[in-house]
mmCIF file of N, CA and C in Angstrom:
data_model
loop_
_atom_site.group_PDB
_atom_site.id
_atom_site.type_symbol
_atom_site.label_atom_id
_atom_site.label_comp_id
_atom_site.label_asym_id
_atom_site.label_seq_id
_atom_site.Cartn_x
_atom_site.Cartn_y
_atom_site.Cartn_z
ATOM 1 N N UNK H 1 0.828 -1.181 0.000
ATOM 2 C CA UNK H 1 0.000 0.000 0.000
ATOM 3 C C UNK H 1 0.871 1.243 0.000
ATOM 4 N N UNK H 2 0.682 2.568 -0.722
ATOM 5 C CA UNK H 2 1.133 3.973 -0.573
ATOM 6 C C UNK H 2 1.228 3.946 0.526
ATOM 7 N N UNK H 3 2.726 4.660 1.137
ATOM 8 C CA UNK H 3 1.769 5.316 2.450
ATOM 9 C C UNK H 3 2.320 3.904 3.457
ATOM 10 N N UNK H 4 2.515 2.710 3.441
ATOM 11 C CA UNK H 4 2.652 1.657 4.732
ATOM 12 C C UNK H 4 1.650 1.651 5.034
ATOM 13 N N UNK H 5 1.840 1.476 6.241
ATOM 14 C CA UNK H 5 0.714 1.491 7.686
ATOM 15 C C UNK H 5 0.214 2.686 7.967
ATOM 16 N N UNK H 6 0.713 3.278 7.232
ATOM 17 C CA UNK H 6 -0.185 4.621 7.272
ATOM 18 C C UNK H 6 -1.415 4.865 6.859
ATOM 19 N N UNK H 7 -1.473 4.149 6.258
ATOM 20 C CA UNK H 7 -3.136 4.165 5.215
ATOM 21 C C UNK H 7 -4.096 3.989 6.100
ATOM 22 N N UNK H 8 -3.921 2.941 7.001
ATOM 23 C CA UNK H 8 -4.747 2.469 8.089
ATOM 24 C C UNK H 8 -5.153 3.674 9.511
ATOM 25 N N UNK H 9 -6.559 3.695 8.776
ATOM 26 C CA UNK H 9 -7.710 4.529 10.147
ATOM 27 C C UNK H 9 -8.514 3.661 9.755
ATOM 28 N N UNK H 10 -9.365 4.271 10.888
ATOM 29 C CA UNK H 10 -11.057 4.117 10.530
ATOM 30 C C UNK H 10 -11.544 3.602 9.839
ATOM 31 N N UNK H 11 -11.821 4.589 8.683
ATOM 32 C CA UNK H 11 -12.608 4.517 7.654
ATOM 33 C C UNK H 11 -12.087 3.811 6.745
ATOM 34 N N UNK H 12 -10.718 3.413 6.538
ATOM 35 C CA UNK H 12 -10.246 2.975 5.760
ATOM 36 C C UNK H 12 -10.307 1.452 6.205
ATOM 37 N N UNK H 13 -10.096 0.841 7.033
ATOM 38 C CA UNK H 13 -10.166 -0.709 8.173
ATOM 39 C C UNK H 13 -11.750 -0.819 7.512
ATOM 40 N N UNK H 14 -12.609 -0.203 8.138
ATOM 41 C CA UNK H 14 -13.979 -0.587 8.045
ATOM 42 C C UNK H 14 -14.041 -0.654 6.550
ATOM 43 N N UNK H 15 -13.946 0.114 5.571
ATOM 44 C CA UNK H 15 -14.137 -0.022 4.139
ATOM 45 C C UNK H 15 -13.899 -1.532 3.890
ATOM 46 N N UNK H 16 -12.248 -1.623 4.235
ATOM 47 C CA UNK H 16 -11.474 -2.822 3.890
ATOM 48 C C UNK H 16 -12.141 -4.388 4.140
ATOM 49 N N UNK H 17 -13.148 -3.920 5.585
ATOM 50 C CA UNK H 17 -13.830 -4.795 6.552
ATOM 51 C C UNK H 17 -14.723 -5.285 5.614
ATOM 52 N N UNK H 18 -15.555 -4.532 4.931
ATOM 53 C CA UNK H 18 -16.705 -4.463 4.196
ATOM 54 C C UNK H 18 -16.550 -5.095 3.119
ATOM 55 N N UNK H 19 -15.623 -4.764 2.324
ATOM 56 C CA UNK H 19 -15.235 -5.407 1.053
ATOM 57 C C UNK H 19 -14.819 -6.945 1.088
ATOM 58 N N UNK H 20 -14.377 -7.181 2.278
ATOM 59 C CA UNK H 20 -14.174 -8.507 2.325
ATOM 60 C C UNK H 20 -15.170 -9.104 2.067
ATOM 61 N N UNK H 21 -16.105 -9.014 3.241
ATOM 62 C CA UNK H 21 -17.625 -9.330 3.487
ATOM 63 C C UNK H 21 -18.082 -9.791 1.775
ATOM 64 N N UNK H 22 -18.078 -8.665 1.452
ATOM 65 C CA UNK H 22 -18.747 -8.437 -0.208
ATOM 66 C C UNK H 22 -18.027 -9.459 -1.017
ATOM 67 N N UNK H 23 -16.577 -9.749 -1.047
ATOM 68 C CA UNK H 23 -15.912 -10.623 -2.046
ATOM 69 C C UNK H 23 -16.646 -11.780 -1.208
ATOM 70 N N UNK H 24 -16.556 -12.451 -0.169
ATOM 71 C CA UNK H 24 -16.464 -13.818 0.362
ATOM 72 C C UNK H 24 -18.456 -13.758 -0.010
ATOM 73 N N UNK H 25 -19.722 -13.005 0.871
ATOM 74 C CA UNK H 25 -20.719 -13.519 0.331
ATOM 75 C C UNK H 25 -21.455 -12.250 -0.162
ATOM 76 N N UNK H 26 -21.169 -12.196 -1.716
ATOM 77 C CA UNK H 26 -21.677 -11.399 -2.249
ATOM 78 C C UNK H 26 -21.860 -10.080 -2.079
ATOM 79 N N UNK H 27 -22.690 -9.386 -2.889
ATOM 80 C CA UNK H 27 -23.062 -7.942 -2.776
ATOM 81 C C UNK H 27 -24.504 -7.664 -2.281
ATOM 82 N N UNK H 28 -25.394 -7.135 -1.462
ATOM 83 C CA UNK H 28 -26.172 -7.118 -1.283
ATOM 84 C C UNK H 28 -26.775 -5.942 -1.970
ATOM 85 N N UNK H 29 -28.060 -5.737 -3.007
ATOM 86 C CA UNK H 29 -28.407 -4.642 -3.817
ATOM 87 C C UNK H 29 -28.216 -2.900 -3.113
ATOM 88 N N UNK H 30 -28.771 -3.528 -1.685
ATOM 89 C CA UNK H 30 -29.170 -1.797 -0.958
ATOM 90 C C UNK H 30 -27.980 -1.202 -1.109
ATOM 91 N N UNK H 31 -26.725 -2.288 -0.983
ATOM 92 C CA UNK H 31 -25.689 -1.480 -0.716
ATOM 93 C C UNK H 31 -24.646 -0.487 -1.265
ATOM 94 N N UNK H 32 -25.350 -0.826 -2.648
ATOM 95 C CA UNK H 32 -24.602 -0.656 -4.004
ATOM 96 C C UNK H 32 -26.171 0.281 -4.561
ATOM 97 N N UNK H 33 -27.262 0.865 -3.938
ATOM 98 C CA UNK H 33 -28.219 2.132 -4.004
ATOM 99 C C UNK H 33 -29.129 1.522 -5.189
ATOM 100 N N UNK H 34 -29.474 -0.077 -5.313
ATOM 101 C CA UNK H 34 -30.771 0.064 -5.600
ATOM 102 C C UNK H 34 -31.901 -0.357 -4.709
ATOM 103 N N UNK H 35 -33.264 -0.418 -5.471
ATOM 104 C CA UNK H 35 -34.460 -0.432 -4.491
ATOM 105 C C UNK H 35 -34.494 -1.159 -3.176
ATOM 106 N N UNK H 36 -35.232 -1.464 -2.732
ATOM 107 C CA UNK H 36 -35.170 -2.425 -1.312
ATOM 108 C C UNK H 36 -36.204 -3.808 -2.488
ATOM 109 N N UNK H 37 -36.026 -4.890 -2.059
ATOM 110 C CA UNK H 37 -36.918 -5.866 -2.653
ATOM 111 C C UNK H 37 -37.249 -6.159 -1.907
ATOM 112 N N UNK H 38 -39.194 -6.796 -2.204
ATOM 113 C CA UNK H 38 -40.412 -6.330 -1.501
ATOM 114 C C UNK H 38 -40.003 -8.023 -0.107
ATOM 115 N N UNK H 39 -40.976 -7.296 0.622
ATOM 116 C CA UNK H 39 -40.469 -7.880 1.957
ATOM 117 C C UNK H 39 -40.103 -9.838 1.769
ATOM 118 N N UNK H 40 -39.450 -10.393 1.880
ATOM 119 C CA UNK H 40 -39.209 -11.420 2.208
ATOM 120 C C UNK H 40 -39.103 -12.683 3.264
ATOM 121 N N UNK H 41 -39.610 -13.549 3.200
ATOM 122 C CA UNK H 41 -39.719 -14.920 4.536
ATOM 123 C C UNK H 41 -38.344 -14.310 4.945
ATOM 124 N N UNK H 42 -38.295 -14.783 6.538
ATOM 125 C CA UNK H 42 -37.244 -14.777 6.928
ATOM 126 C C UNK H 42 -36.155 -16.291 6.601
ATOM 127 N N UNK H 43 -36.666 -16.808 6.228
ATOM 128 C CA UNK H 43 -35.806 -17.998 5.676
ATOM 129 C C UNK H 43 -35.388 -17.659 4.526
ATOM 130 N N UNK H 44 -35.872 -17.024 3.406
ATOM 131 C CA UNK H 44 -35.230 -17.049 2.354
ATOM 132 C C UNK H 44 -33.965 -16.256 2.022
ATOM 133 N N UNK H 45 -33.541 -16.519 1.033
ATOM 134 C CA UNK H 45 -31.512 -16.350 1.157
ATOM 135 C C UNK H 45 -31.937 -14.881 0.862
ATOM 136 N N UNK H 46 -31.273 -14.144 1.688
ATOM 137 C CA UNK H 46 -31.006 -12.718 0.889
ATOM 138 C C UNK H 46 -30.661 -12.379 -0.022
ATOM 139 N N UNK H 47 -31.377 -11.683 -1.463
ATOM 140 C CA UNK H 47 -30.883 -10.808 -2.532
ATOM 141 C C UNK H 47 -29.562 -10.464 -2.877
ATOM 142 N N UNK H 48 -28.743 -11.284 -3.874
ATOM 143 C CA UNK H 48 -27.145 -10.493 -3.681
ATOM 144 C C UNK H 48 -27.119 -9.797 -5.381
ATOM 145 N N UNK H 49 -26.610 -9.467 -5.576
ATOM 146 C CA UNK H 49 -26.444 -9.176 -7.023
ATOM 147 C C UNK H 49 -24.843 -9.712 -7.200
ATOM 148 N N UNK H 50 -23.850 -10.169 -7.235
ATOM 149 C CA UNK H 50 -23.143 -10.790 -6.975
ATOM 150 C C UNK H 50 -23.130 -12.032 -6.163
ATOM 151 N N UNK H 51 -23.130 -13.176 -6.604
ATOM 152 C CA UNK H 51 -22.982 -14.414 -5.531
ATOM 153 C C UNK H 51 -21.930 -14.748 -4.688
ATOM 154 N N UNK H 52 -22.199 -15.063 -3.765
ATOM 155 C CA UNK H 52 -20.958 -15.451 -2.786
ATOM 156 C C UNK H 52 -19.999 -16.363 -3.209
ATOM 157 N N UNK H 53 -19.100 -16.443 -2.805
ATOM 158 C CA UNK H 53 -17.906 -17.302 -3.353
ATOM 159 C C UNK H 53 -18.274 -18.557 -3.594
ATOM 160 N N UNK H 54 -17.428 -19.328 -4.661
ATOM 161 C CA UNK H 54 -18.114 -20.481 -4.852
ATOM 162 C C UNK H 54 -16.903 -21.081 -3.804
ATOM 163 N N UNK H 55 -17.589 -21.652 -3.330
ATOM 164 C CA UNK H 55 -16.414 -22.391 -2.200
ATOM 165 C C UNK H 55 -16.254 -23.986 -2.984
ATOM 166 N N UNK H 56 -16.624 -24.566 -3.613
ATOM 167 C CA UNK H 56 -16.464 -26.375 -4.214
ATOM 168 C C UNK H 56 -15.179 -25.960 -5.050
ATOM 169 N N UNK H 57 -14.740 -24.435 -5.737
ATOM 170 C CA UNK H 57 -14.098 -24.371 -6.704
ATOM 171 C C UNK H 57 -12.755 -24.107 -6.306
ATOM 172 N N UNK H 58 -12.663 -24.074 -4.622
ATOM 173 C CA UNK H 58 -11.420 -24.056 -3.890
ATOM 174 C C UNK H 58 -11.435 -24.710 -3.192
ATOM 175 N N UNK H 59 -12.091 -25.519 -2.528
ATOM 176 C CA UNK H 59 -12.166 -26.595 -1.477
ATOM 177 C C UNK H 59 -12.692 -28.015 -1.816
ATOM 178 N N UNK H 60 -12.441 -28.857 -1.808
ATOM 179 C CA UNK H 60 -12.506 -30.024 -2.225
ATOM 180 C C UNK H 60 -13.330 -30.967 -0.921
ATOM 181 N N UNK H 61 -14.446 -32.268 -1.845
ATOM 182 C CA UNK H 61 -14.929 -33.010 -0.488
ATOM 183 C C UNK H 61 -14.292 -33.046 1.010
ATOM 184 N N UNK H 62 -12.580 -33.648 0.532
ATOM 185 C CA UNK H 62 -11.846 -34.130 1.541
ATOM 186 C C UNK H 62 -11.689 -33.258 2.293
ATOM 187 N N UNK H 63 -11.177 -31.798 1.789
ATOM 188 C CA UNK H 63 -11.063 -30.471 2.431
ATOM 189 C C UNK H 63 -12.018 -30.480 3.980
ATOM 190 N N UNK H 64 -13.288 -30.609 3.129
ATOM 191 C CA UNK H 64 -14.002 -30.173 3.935
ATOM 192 C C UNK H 64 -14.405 -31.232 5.352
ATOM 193 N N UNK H 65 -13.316 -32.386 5.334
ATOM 194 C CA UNK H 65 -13.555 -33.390 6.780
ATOM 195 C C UNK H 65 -12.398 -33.176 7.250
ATOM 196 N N UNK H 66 -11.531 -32.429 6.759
ATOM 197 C CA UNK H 66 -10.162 -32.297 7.343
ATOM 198 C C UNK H 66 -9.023 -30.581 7.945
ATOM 199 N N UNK H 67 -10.086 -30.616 8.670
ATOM 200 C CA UNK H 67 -10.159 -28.701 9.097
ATOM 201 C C UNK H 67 -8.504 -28.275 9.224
ATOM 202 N N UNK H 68 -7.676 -29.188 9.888
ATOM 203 C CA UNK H 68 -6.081 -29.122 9.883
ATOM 204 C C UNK H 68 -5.907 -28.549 8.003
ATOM 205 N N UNK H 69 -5.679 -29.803 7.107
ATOM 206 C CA UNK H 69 -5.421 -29.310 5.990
ATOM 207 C C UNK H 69 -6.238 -28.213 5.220
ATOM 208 N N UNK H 70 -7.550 -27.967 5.576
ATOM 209 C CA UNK H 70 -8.383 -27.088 4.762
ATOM 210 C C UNK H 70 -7.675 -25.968 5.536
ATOM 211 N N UNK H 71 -7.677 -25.465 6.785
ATOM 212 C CA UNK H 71 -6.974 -24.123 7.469
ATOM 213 C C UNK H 71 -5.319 -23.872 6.819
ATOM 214 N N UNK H 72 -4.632 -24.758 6.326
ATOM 215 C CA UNK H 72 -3.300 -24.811 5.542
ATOM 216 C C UNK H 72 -3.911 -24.088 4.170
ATOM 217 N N UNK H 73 -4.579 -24.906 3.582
ATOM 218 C CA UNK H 73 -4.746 -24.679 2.030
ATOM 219 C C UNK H 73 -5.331 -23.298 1.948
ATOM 220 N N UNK H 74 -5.835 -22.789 2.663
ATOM 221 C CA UNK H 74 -6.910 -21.238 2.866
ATOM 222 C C UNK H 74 -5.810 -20.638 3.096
ATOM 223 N N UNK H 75 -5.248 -20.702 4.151
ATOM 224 C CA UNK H 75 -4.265 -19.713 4.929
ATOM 225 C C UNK H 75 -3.520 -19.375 3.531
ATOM 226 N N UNK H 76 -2.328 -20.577 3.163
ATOM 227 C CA UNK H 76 -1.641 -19.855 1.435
ATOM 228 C C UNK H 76 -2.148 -19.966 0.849
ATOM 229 N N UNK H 77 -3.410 -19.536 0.849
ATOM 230 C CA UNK H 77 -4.421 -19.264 -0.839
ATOM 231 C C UNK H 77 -4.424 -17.793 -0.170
ATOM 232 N N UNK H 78 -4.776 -17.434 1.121
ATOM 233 C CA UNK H 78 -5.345 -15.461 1.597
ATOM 234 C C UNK H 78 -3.928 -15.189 1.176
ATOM 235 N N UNK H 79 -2.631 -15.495 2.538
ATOM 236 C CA UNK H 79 -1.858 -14.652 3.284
ATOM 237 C C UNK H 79 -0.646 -15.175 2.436
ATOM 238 N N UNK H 80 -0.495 -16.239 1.196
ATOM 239 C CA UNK H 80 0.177 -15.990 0.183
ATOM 240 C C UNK H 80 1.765 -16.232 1.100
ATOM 241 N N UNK H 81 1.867 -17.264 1.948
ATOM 242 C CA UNK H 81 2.923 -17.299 3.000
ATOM 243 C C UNK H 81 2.291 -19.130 3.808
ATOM 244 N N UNK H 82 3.204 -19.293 4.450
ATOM 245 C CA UNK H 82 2.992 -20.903 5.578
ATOM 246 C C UNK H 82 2.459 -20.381 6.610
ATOM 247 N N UNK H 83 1.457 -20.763 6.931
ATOM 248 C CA UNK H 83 0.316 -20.830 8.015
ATOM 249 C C UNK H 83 1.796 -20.274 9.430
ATOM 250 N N UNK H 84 0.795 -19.590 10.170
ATOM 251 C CA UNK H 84 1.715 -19.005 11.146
ATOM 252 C C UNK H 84 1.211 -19.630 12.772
ATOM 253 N N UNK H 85 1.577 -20.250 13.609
ATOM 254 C CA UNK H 85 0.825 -20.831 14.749
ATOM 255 C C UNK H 85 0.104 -20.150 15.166
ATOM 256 N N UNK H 86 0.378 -18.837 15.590
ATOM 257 C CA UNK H 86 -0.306 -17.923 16.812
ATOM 258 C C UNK H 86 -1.633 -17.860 16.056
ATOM 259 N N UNK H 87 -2.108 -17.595 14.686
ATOM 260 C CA UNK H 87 -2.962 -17.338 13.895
ATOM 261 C C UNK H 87 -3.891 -18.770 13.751
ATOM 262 N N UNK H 88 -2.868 -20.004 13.343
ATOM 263 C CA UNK H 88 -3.943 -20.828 12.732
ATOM 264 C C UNK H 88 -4.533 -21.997 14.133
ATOM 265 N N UNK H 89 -4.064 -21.617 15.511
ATOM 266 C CA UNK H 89 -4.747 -21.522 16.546
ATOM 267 C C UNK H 89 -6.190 -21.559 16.795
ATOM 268 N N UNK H 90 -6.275 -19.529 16.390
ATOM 269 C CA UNK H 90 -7.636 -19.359 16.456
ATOM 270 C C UNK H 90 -8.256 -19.643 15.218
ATOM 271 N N UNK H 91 -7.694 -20.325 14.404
ATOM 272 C CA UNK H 91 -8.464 -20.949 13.088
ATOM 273 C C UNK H 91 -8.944 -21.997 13.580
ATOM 274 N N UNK H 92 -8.007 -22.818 14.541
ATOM 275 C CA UNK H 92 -8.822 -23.895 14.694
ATOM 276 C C UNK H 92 -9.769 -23.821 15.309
ATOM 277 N N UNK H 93 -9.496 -23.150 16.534
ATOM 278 C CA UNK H 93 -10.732 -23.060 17.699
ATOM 279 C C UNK H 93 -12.290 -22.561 17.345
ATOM 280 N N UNK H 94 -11.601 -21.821 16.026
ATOM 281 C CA UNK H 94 -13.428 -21.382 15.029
ATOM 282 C C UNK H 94 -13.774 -22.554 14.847
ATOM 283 N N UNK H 95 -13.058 -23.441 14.003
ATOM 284 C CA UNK H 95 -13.378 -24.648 13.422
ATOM 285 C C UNK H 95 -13.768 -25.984 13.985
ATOM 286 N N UNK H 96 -13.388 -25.546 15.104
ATOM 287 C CA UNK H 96 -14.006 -26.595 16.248
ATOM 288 C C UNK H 96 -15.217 -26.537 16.643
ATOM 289 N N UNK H 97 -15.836 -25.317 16.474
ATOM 290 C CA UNK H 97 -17.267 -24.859 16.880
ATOM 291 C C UNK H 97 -18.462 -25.702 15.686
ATOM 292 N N UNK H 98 -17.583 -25.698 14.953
ATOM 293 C CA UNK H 98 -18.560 -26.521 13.361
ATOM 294 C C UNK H 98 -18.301 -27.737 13.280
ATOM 295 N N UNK H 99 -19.631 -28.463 12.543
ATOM 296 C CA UNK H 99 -19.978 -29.758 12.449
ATOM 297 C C UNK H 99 -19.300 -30.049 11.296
ATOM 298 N N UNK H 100 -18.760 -31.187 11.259
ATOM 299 C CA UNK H 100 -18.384 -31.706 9.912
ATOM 300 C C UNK H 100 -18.834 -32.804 9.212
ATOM 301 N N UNK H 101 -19.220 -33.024 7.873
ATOM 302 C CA UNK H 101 -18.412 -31.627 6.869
ATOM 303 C C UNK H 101 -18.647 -30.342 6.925
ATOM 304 N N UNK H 102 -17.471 -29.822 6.904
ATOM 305 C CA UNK H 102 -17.979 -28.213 6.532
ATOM 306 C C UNK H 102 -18.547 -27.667 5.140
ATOM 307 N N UNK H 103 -19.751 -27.156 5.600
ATOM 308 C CA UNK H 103 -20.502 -26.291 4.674
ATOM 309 C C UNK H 103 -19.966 -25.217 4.444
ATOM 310 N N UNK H 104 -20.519 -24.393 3.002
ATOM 311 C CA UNK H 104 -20.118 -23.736 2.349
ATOM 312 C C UNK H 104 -20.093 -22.403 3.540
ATOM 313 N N UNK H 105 -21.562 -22.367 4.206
ATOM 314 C CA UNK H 105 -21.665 -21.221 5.053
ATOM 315 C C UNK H 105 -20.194 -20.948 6.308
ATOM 316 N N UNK H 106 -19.812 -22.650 6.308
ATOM 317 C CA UNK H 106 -18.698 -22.323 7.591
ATOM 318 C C UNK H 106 -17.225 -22.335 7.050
ATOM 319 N N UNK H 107 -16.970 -22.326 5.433
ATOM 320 C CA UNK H 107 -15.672 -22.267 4.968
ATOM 321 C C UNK H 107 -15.779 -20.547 4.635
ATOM 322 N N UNK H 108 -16.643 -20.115 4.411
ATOM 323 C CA UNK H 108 -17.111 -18.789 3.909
ATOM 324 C C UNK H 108 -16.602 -18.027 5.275
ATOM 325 N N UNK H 109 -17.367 -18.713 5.871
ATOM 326 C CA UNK H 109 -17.030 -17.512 7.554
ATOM 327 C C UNK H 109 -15.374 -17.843 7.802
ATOM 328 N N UNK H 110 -14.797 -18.653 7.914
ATOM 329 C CA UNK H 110 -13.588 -18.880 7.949
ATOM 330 C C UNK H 110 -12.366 -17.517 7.196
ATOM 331 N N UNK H 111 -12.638 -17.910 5.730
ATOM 332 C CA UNK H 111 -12.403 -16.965 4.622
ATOM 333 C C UNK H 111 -12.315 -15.547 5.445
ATOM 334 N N UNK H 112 -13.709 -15.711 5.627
ATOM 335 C CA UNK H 112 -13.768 -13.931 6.374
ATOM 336 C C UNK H 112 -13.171 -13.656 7.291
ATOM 337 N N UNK H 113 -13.054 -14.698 8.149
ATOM 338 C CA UNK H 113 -12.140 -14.293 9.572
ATOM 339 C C UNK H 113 -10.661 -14.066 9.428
ATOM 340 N N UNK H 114 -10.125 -14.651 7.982
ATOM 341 C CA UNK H 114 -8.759 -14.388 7.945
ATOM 342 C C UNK H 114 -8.719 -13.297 7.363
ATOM 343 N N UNK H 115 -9.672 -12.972 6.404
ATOM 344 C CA UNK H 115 -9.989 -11.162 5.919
ATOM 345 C C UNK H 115 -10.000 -10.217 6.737
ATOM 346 N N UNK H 116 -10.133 -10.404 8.073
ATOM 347 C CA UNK H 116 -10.588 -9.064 8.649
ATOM 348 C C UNK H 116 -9.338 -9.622 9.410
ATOM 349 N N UNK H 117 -8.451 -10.394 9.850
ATOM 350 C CA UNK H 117 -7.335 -10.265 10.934
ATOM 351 C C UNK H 117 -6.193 -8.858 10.328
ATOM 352 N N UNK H 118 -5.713 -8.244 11.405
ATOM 353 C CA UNK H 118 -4.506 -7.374 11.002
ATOM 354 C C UNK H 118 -3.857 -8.435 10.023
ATOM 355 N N UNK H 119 -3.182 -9.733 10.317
ATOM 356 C CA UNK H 119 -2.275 -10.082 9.570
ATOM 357 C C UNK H 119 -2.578 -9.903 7.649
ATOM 358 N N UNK H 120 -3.618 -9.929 7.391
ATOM 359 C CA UNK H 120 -4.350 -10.072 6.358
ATOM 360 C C UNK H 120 -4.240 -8.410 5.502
ATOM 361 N N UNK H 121 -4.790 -7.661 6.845
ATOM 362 C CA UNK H 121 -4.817 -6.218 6.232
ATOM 363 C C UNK H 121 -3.666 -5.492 6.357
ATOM 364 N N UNK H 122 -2.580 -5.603 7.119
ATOM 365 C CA UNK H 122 -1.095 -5.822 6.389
ATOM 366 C C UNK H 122 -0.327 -6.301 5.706
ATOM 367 N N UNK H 123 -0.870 -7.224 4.735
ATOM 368 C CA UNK H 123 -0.104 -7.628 3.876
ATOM 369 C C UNK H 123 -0.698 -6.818 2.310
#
């Protein structure tokens, strides 16, 4: 980035925060200033105009029974570097909270959690 660590406030973190959000599950219409679409079940998937990541097209069956190697294969697919302990720690301890196999919804949240760590938004 211009600038180092300098770039980093506020507004700029939260932007960064946001965009993640948006790459990993989609775009949601309001957010991007069109209409609201007319009221919806609360079960049904929210409106994206962009779809959320396809997660099958980076993660594989096996991936998904084997949270050790899937937290490896994610980690140098984000941070473009070998998984770091202090970090893939609290990867696991997310990943412990989920049933396996992991679903798309809990490789997605994963994704995101390494999006929003400092290590992520410093590199």
């Amino acid at each position: 980035w211009d600038g180092g660590k300098s770039w980093i406030n506020t507004a700029t973190l939260s932007f960064r925060y946001k965009l993640a959000h948006q790459l990993v599950e989609g775009i949601n219409p309001q957010e991007i200033g069109l209409p609201k679409p007319p009221a919806l079940d609360m079960t049904s998937p929210r409106p994206t105009m962009t779809p959320p990541l396809l997660v099958q097209q980076i993660v594989s069956p096996e991936d998904r029974t084997r949270p050790e190697a899937l937290i490896e294969k994610l980690f140098v697919r984000t941070f473009q570097c070998h998984p770091k302990n202090e970090l893939t720690g609290a990867l696991r301890d997310f990943l412990a909270t989920r049933e396996l196999p992991l679903d798309d919804h809990a490789i997605r949240e994963l994704l995101l959690l390494m999006m929003t760590t400092p290590n992520y938004q410093l590199t």
